[in-house]
Amino acid sequence: HRLRGQFLTALPDGGRPGEASAAFQSAIQIARRQSAKSWELRAATSLSRLWRDEGKHADACNLLVPVYAWFTEGFETSDLKEAKAMLDSLR
């Protein structure tokens, strides 16, 4: 679902943000049901990026902060670095 969302955002002429948002939200829900925090972080970062680009900075931040805050180690991994950079761009 996350990859589908990324594909939809990369389409020409602005992509299909509504469908991309739904795909990212599906990915987040599946990751939560599976307690897959790394996959949830990736999907939340992708959705936050989309929302940031749409001017929904508060929504993007509110989504990503609790997922990022769950982690207590591994901050040198690419996923956590990307999430941190996204949070920095939202503040």
Short mmCIF file of N, CA, C and O in Angstrom, two decimals:
data_model
loop_
_atom_site.label_atom_id
_atom_site.label_comp_id
_atom_site.label_asym_id
_atom_site.label_seq_id
_atom_site.Cartn_x
_atom_site.Cartn_y
_atom_site.Cartn_z
N HIS A 1 0.82 -1.19 0.00
CA HIS A 1 0.00 0.00 0.00
C HIS A 1 0.87 1.27 0.00
O HIS A 1 0.55 2.24 -0.67
N ARG A 2 1.95 1.23 0.78
CA ARG A 2 2.83 2.39 0.84
C ARG A 2 3.47 2.65 -0.52
O ARG A 2 3.52 3.79 -0.99
N LEU A 3 3.94 1.59 -1.16
CA LEU A 3 4.56 1.75 -2.47
C LEU A 3 3.56 2.23 -3.51
O LEU A 3 3.89 3.04 -4.38
N ARG A 4 2.33 1.76 -3.41
CA ARG A 4 1.28 2.24 -4.31
C ARG A 4 1.06 3.74 -4.10
O ARG A 4 0.93 4.50 -5.05
N GLY A 5 1.04 4.17 -2.85
CA GLY A 5 0.90 5.59 -2.55
C GLY A 5 2.03 6.40 -3.13
O GLY A 5 1.82 7.48 -3.69
N GLN A 6 3.25 5.89 -3.01
CA GLN A 6 4.39 6.61 -3.57
C GLN A 6 4.29 6.69 -5.09
O GLN A 6 4.61 7.72 -5.68
N PHE A 7 3.86 5.62 -5.70
CA PHE A 7 3.67 5.62 -7.15
C PHE A 7 2.63 6.67 -7.55
O PHE A 7 2.83 7.44 -8.49
N LEU A 8 1.52 6.72 -6.82
CA LEU A 8 0.45 7.66 -7.15
C LEU A 8 0.89 9.12 -6.97
O LEU A 8 0.44 9.99 -7.71
N THR A 9 1.77 9.38 -6.02
CA THR A 9 2.25 10.76 -5.85
C THR A 9 3.25 11.14 -6.93
O THR A 9 3.44 12.32 -7.20
N ALA A 10 3.88 10.14 -7.55
CA ALA A 10 4.90 10.42 -8.57
C ALA A 10 4.33 10.55 -9.98
O ALA A 10 5.08 10.87 -10.90
N LEU A 11 3.05 10.34 -10.13
CA LEU A 11 2.45 10.45 -11.46
C LEU A 11 2.56 11.89 -11.97
O LEU A 11 2.57 12.84 -11.19
N PRO A 12 2.61 12.07 -13.28
CA PRO A 12 2.69 13.43 -13.84
C PRO A 12 1.46 14.27 -13.50
O PRO A 12 0.43 13.74 -13.09
N ASP A 13 1.61 15.55 -13.66
CA ASP A 13 0.51 16.50 -13.42
C ASP A 13 0.02 16.48 -11.98
O ASP A 13 -1.18 16.56 -11.72
N GLY A 14 0.92 16.35 -11.04
CA GLY A 14 0.55 16.42 -9.63
C GLY A 14 0.12 15.11 -9.01
O GLY A 14 -0.21 15.06 -7.83
N GLY A 15 0.11 14.04 -9.77
CA GLY A 15 -0.24 12.74 -9.22
C GLY A 15 -1.71 12.64 -8.85
O GLY A 15 -2.55 13.43 -9.30
N ARG A 16 -2.01 11.70 -8.00
CA ARG A 16 -3.38 11.50 -7.51
C ARG A 16 -3.34 11.48 -6.00
O ARG A 16 -3.35 10.41 -5.37
N PRO A 17 -3.28 12.67 -5.39
CA PRO A 17 -3.06 12.75 -3.94
C PRO A 17 -4.15 12.10 -3.10
O PRO A 17 -3.86 11.54 -2.04
N GLY A 18 -5.38 12.14 -3.54
CA GLY A 18 -6.45 11.52 -2.76
C GLY A 18 -6.28 10.02 -2.66
O GLY A 18 -6.42 9.43 -1.58
N GLU A 19 -5.97 9.40 -3.78
CA GLU A 19 -5.75 7.96 -3.80
C GLU A 19 -4.47 7.60 -3.05
O GLU A 19 -4.40 6.58 -2.36
N ALA A 20 -3.45 8.43 -3.19
CA ALA A 20 -2.19 8.20 -2.49
C ALA A 20 -2.40 8.26 -0.98
O ALA A 20 -1.90 7.41 -0.24
N SER A 21 -3.14 9.25 -0.53
CA SER A 21 -3.43 9.39 0.89
C SER A 21 -4.15 8.15 1.42
O SER A 21 -3.79 7.62 2.49
N ALA A 22 -5.12 7.65 0.68
CA ALA A 22 -5.85 6.45 1.10
C ALA A 22 -4.92 5.24 1.17
O ALA A 22 -5.01 4.42 2.09
N ALA A 23 -4.01 5.12 0.21
CA ALA A 23 -3.06 4.00 0.20
C ALA A 23 -2.13 4.08 1.41
O ALA A 23 -1.88 3.07 2.07
N PHE A 24 -1.62 5.28 1.71
CA PHE A 24 -0.74 5.44 2.87
C PHE A 24 -1.49 5.13 4.16
O PHE A 24 -0.96 4.48 5.06
N GLN A 25 -2.73 5.58 4.27
CA GLN A 25 -3.52 5.31 5.47
C GLN A 25 -3.78 3.82 5.63
O GLN A 25 -3.75 3.29 6.75
N SER A 26 -4.01 3.12 4.53
CA SER A 26 -4.17 1.66 4.59
C SER A 26 -2.89 1.00 5.09
O SER A 26 -2.93 0.10 5.93
N ALA A 27 -1.76 1.47 4.58
CA ALA A 27 -0.47 0.92 5.01
C ALA A 27 -0.26 1.13 6.50
O ALA A 27 0.23 0.23 7.20
N ILE A 28 -0.62 2.30 7.00
CA ILE A 28 -0.47 2.60 8.42
C ILE A 28 -1.35 1.67 9.26
O ILE A 28 -0.90 1.11 10.26
N GLN A 29 -2.59 1.50 8.85
CA GLN A 29 -3.51 0.64 9.61
C GLN A 29 -3.04 -0.81 9.63
O GLN A 29 -3.09 -1.48 10.67
N ILE A 30 -2.56 -1.30 8.50
CA ILE A 30 -2.07 -2.68 8.45
C ILE A 30 -0.85 -2.83 9.36
O ILE A 30 -0.74 -3.79 10.12
N ALA A 31 0.07 -1.87 9.28
CA ALA A 31 1.27 -1.93 10.14
C ALA A 31 0.88 -1.90 11.62
O ALA A 31 1.47 -2.63 12.42
N ARG A 32 -0.10 -1.09 11.97
CA ARG A 32 -0.54 -1.04 13.37
C ARG A 32 -1.13 -2.37 13.81
O ARG A 32 -0.85 -2.85 14.92
N ARG A 33 -1.95 -2.99 12.98
CA ARG A 33 -2.54 -4.29 13.33
C ARG A 33 -1.46 -5.35 13.51
O ARG A 33 -1.61 -6.26 14.32
N GLN A 34 -0.37 -5.23 12.77
CA GLN A 34 0.71 -6.20 12.85
C GLN A 34 1.79 -5.80 13.85
O GLN A 34 2.77 -6.52 14.00
N SER A 35 1.61 -4.67 14.51
CA SER A 35 2.62 -4.13 15.44
C SER A 35 3.97 -3.99 14.75
O SER A 35 5.01 -4.27 15.35
N ALA A 36 3.93 -3.57 13.51
CA ALA A 36 5.15 -3.40 12.70
C ALA A 36 5.53 -1.92 12.70
O ALA A 36 5.18 -1.16 11.79
N LYS A 37 6.21 -1.50 13.75
CA LYS A 37 6.51 -0.08 13.94
C LYS A 37 7.38 0.51 12.83
O LYS A 37 7.19 1.67 12.46
N SER A 38 8.32 -0.23 12.31
CA SER A 38 9.16 0.30 11.24
C SER A 38 8.34 0.56 9.98
O SER A 38 8.51 1.58 9.31
N TRP A 39 7.44 -0.36 9.66
CA TRP A 39 6.57 -0.16 8.49
C TRP A 39 5.60 0.98 8.73
O TRP A 39 5.29 1.76 7.82
N GLU A 40 5.11 1.10 9.95
CA GLU A 40 4.23 2.22 10.29
C GLU A 40 4.98 3.54 10.13
O GLU A 40 4.43 4.52 9.61
N LEU A 41 6.23 3.58 10.59
CA LEU A 41 7.03 4.79 10.45
C LEU A 41 7.22 5.17 8.99
O LEU A 41 7.07 6.34 8.63
N ARG A 42 7.53 4.20 8.16
CA ARG A 42 7.72 4.49 6.73
C ARG A 42 6.44 5.05 6.10
O ARG A 42 6.48 6.04 5.37
N ALA A 43 5.32 4.43 6.39
CA ALA A 43 4.05 4.88 5.81
C ALA A 43 3.66 6.25 6.37
O ALA A 43 3.17 7.12 5.63
N ALA A 44 3.86 6.46 7.66
CA ALA A 44 3.54 7.75 8.27
C ALA A 44 4.43 8.86 7.71
O ALA A 44 3.96 9.98 7.48
N THR A 45 5.68 8.56 7.46
CA THR A 45 6.58 9.54 6.86
C THR A 45 6.12 9.89 5.46
O THR A 45 6.10 11.07 5.08
N SER A 46 5.72 8.90 4.70
CA SER A 46 5.24 9.15 3.34
C SER A 46 3.97 9.99 3.34
O SER A 46 3.84 10.93 2.55
N LEU A 47 3.03 9.64 4.22
CA LEU A 47 1.79 10.41 4.29
C LEU A 47 2.07 11.82 4.80
O LEU A 47 1.48 12.80 4.30
N SER A 48 2.97 11.95 5.73
CA SER A 48 3.33 13.28 6.23
C SER A 48 3.93 14.14 5.12
O SER A 48 3.64 15.33 5.03
N ARG A 49 4.73 13.55 4.28
CA ARG A 49 5.32 14.28 3.16
C ARG A 49 4.22 14.79 2.22
O ARG A 49 4.23 15.94 1.79
N LEU A 50 3.27 13.91 1.93
CA LEU A 50 2.16 14.30 1.06
C LEU A 50 1.37 15.45 1.69
O LEU A 50 1.07 16.44 1.03
N TRP A 51 1.04 15.30 2.96
CA TRP A 51 0.28 16.35 3.65
C TRP A 51 1.07 17.65 3.74
O TRP A 51 0.51 18.72 3.60
N ARG A 52 2.37 17.55 3.98
CA ARG A 52 3.21 18.76 4.01
C ARG A 52 3.13 19.49 2.67
O ARG A 52 2.95 20.70 2.60
N ASP A 53 3.23 18.72 1.60
CA ASP A 53 3.18 19.31 0.26
C ASP A 53 1.82 19.92 -0.05
O ASP A 53 1.71 20.82 -0.88
N GLU A 54 0.79 19.44 0.62
CA GLU A 54 -0.56 19.99 0.46
C GLU A 54 -0.83 21.14 1.43
O GLU A 54 -1.92 21.69 1.45
N GLY A 55 0.17 21.49 2.25
CA GLY A 55 0.02 22.58 3.21
C GLY A 55 -0.62 22.18 4.52
O GLY A 55 -0.98 23.03 5.33
N LYS A 56 -0.75 20.90 4.77
CA LYS A 56 -1.37 20.40 6.01
C LYS A 56 -0.28 20.07 7.02
O LYS A 56 -0.14 18.93 7.47
N HIS A 57 0.49 21.07 7.40
CA HIS A 57 1.64 20.86 8.27
C HIS A 57 1.25 20.32 9.64
O HIS A 57 1.91 19.41 10.15
N ALA A 58 0.20 20.84 10.23
CA ALA A 58 -0.21 20.38 11.57
C ALA A 58 -0.65 18.92 11.53
O ALA A 58 -0.27 18.13 12.41
N ASP A 59 -1.42 18.55 10.52
CA ASP A 59 -1.86 17.15 10.40
C ASP A 59 -0.66 16.23 10.22
O ASP A 59 -0.60 15.16 10.83
N ALA A 60 0.28 16.65 9.38
CA ALA A 60 1.46 15.84 9.13
C ALA A 60 2.27 15.65 10.41
O ALA A 60 2.71 14.54 10.71
N CYS A 61 2.45 16.72 11.15
CA CYS A 61 3.21 16.66 12.40
C CYS A 61 2.49 15.78 13.43
O CYS A 61 3.11 14.93 14.08
N ASN A 62 1.19 15.96 13.56
CA ASN A 62 0.40 15.19 14.53
C ASN A 62 0.42 13.69 14.21
O ASN A 62 0.32 12.87 15.12
N LEU A 63 0.54 13.34 12.96
CA LEU A 63 0.61 11.94 12.57
C LEU A 63 1.99 11.36 12.89
O LEU A 63 2.10 10.27 13.46
N LEU A 64 3.04 12.09 12.55
CA LEU A 64 4.38 11.54 12.61
C LEU A 64 5.01 11.57 14.01
O LEU A 64 5.75 10.66 14.37
N VAL A 65 4.69 12.58 14.80
CA VAL A 65 5.33 12.71 16.12
C VAL A 65 5.15 11.47 16.99
O VAL A 65 6.14 10.93 17.52
N PRO A 66 3.94 10.95 17.19
CA PRO A 66 3.82 9.79 18.09
C PRO A 66 4.50 8.52 17.55
O PRO A 66 4.99 7.71 18.33
N VAL A 67 4.51 8.36 16.24
CA VAL A 67 5.17 7.18 15.67
C VAL A 67 6.67 7.29 15.89
O VAL A 67 7.32 6.35 16.35
N TYR A 68 7.23 8.45 15.61
CA TYR A 68 8.67 8.68 15.80
C TYR A 68 9.05 8.55 17.28
O TYR A 68 10.08 7.96 17.61
N ALA A 69 8.21 9.06 18.16
CA ALA A 69 8.50 9.05 19.59
C ALA A 69 8.51 7.63 20.18
O ALA A 69 9.10 7.41 21.24
N TRP A 70 7.88 6.69 19.51
CA TRP A 70 7.86 5.32 20.00
C TRP A 70 9.27 4.72 20.04
O TRP A 70 9.59 3.90 20.90
N PHE A 71 10.13 5.14 19.13
CA PHE A 71 11.47 4.56 19.01
C PHE A 71 12.39 5.10 20.10
O PHE A 71 12.36 6.28 20.41
N THR A 72 13.20 4.21 20.63
CA THR A 72 14.15 4.59 21.68
C THR A 72 15.59 4.33 21.26
O THR A 72 16.52 4.67 22.00
N GLU A 73 15.78 3.72 20.10
CA GLU A 73 17.12 3.45 19.59
C GLU A 73 17.04 3.34 18.07
O GLU A 73 15.96 3.35 17.50
N GLY A 74 18.21 3.27 17.47
CA GLY A 74 18.25 3.12 16.01
C GLY A 74 18.15 4.43 15.26
O GLY A 74 17.79 4.44 14.08
N PHE A 75 18.45 5.52 15.92
CA PHE A 75 18.26 6.83 15.31
C PHE A 75 19.24 7.11 14.17
O PHE A 75 19.10 8.12 13.49
N GLU A 76 20.18 6.21 13.94
CA GLU A 76 21.10 6.36 12.81
C GLU A 76 20.61 5.62 11.57
O GLU A 76 21.25 5.68 10.52
N THR A 77 19.47 4.92 11.68
CA THR A 77 18.92 4.22 10.52
C THR A 77 18.32 5.23 9.55
O THR A 77 17.89 6.32 9.94
N SER A 78 18.28 4.85 8.30
CA SER A 78 17.77 5.78 7.27
C SER A 78 16.31 6.14 7.50
O SER A 78 15.91 7.29 7.26
N ASP A 79 15.50 5.19 7.96
CA ASP A 79 14.07 5.49 8.17
C ASP A 79 13.88 6.54 9.27
O ASP A 79 13.07 7.46 9.11
N LEU A 80 14.60 6.38 10.37
CA LEU A 80 14.46 7.36 11.46
C LEU A 80 15.08 8.70 11.10
O LEU A 80 14.56 9.75 11.48
N LYS A 81 16.17 8.68 10.35
CA LYS A 81 16.76 9.94 9.89
C LYS A 81 15.78 10.68 8.97
O LYS A 81 15.63 11.90 9.07
N GLU A 82 15.13 9.95 8.08
CA GLU A 82 14.17 10.56 7.16
C GLU A 82 12.97 11.12 7.93
O GLU A 82 12.49 12.22 7.64
N ALA A 83 12.48 10.38 8.91
CA ALA A 83 11.36 10.85 9.71
C ALA A 83 11.75 12.11 10.49
O ALA A 83 10.96 13.06 10.57
N LYS A 84 12.95 12.12 11.05
CA LYS A 84 13.42 13.29 11.79
C LYS A 84 13.53 14.51 10.86
O LYS A 84 13.12 15.62 11.23
N ALA A 85 14.07 14.31 9.67
CA ALA A 85 14.18 15.41 8.70
C ALA A 85 12.78 15.93 8.33
O ALA A 85 12.58 17.14 8.18
N MET A 86 11.83 15.01 8.20
CA MET A 86 10.46 15.43 7.89
C MET A 86 9.90 16.25 9.03
O MET A 86 9.29 17.31 8.81
N LEU A 87 10.09 15.81 10.26
CA LEU A 87 9.60 16.56 11.41
C LEU A 87 10.26 17.94 11.48
O LEU A 87 9.58 18.94 11.75
N ASP A 88 11.55 18.00 11.22
CA ASP A 88 12.24 19.29 11.22
C ASP A 88 11.68 20.23 10.16
O ASP A 88 11.59 21.43 10.39
N SER A 89 11.30 19.69 9.01
CA SER A 89 10.75 20.53 7.94
C SER A 89 9.33 21.02 8.27
O SER A 89 8.87 21.98 7.67
N LEU A 90 8.68 20.34 9.21
CA LEU A 90 7.30 20.72 9.58
C LEU A 90 7.26 21.76 10.67
O LEU A 90 6.23 22.37 10.91
N ARG A 91 8.36 21.96 11.36
CA ARG A 91 8.37 22.89 12.51
C ARG A 91 8.92 24.22 12.13
O ARG A 91 9.53 24.51 11.23
#
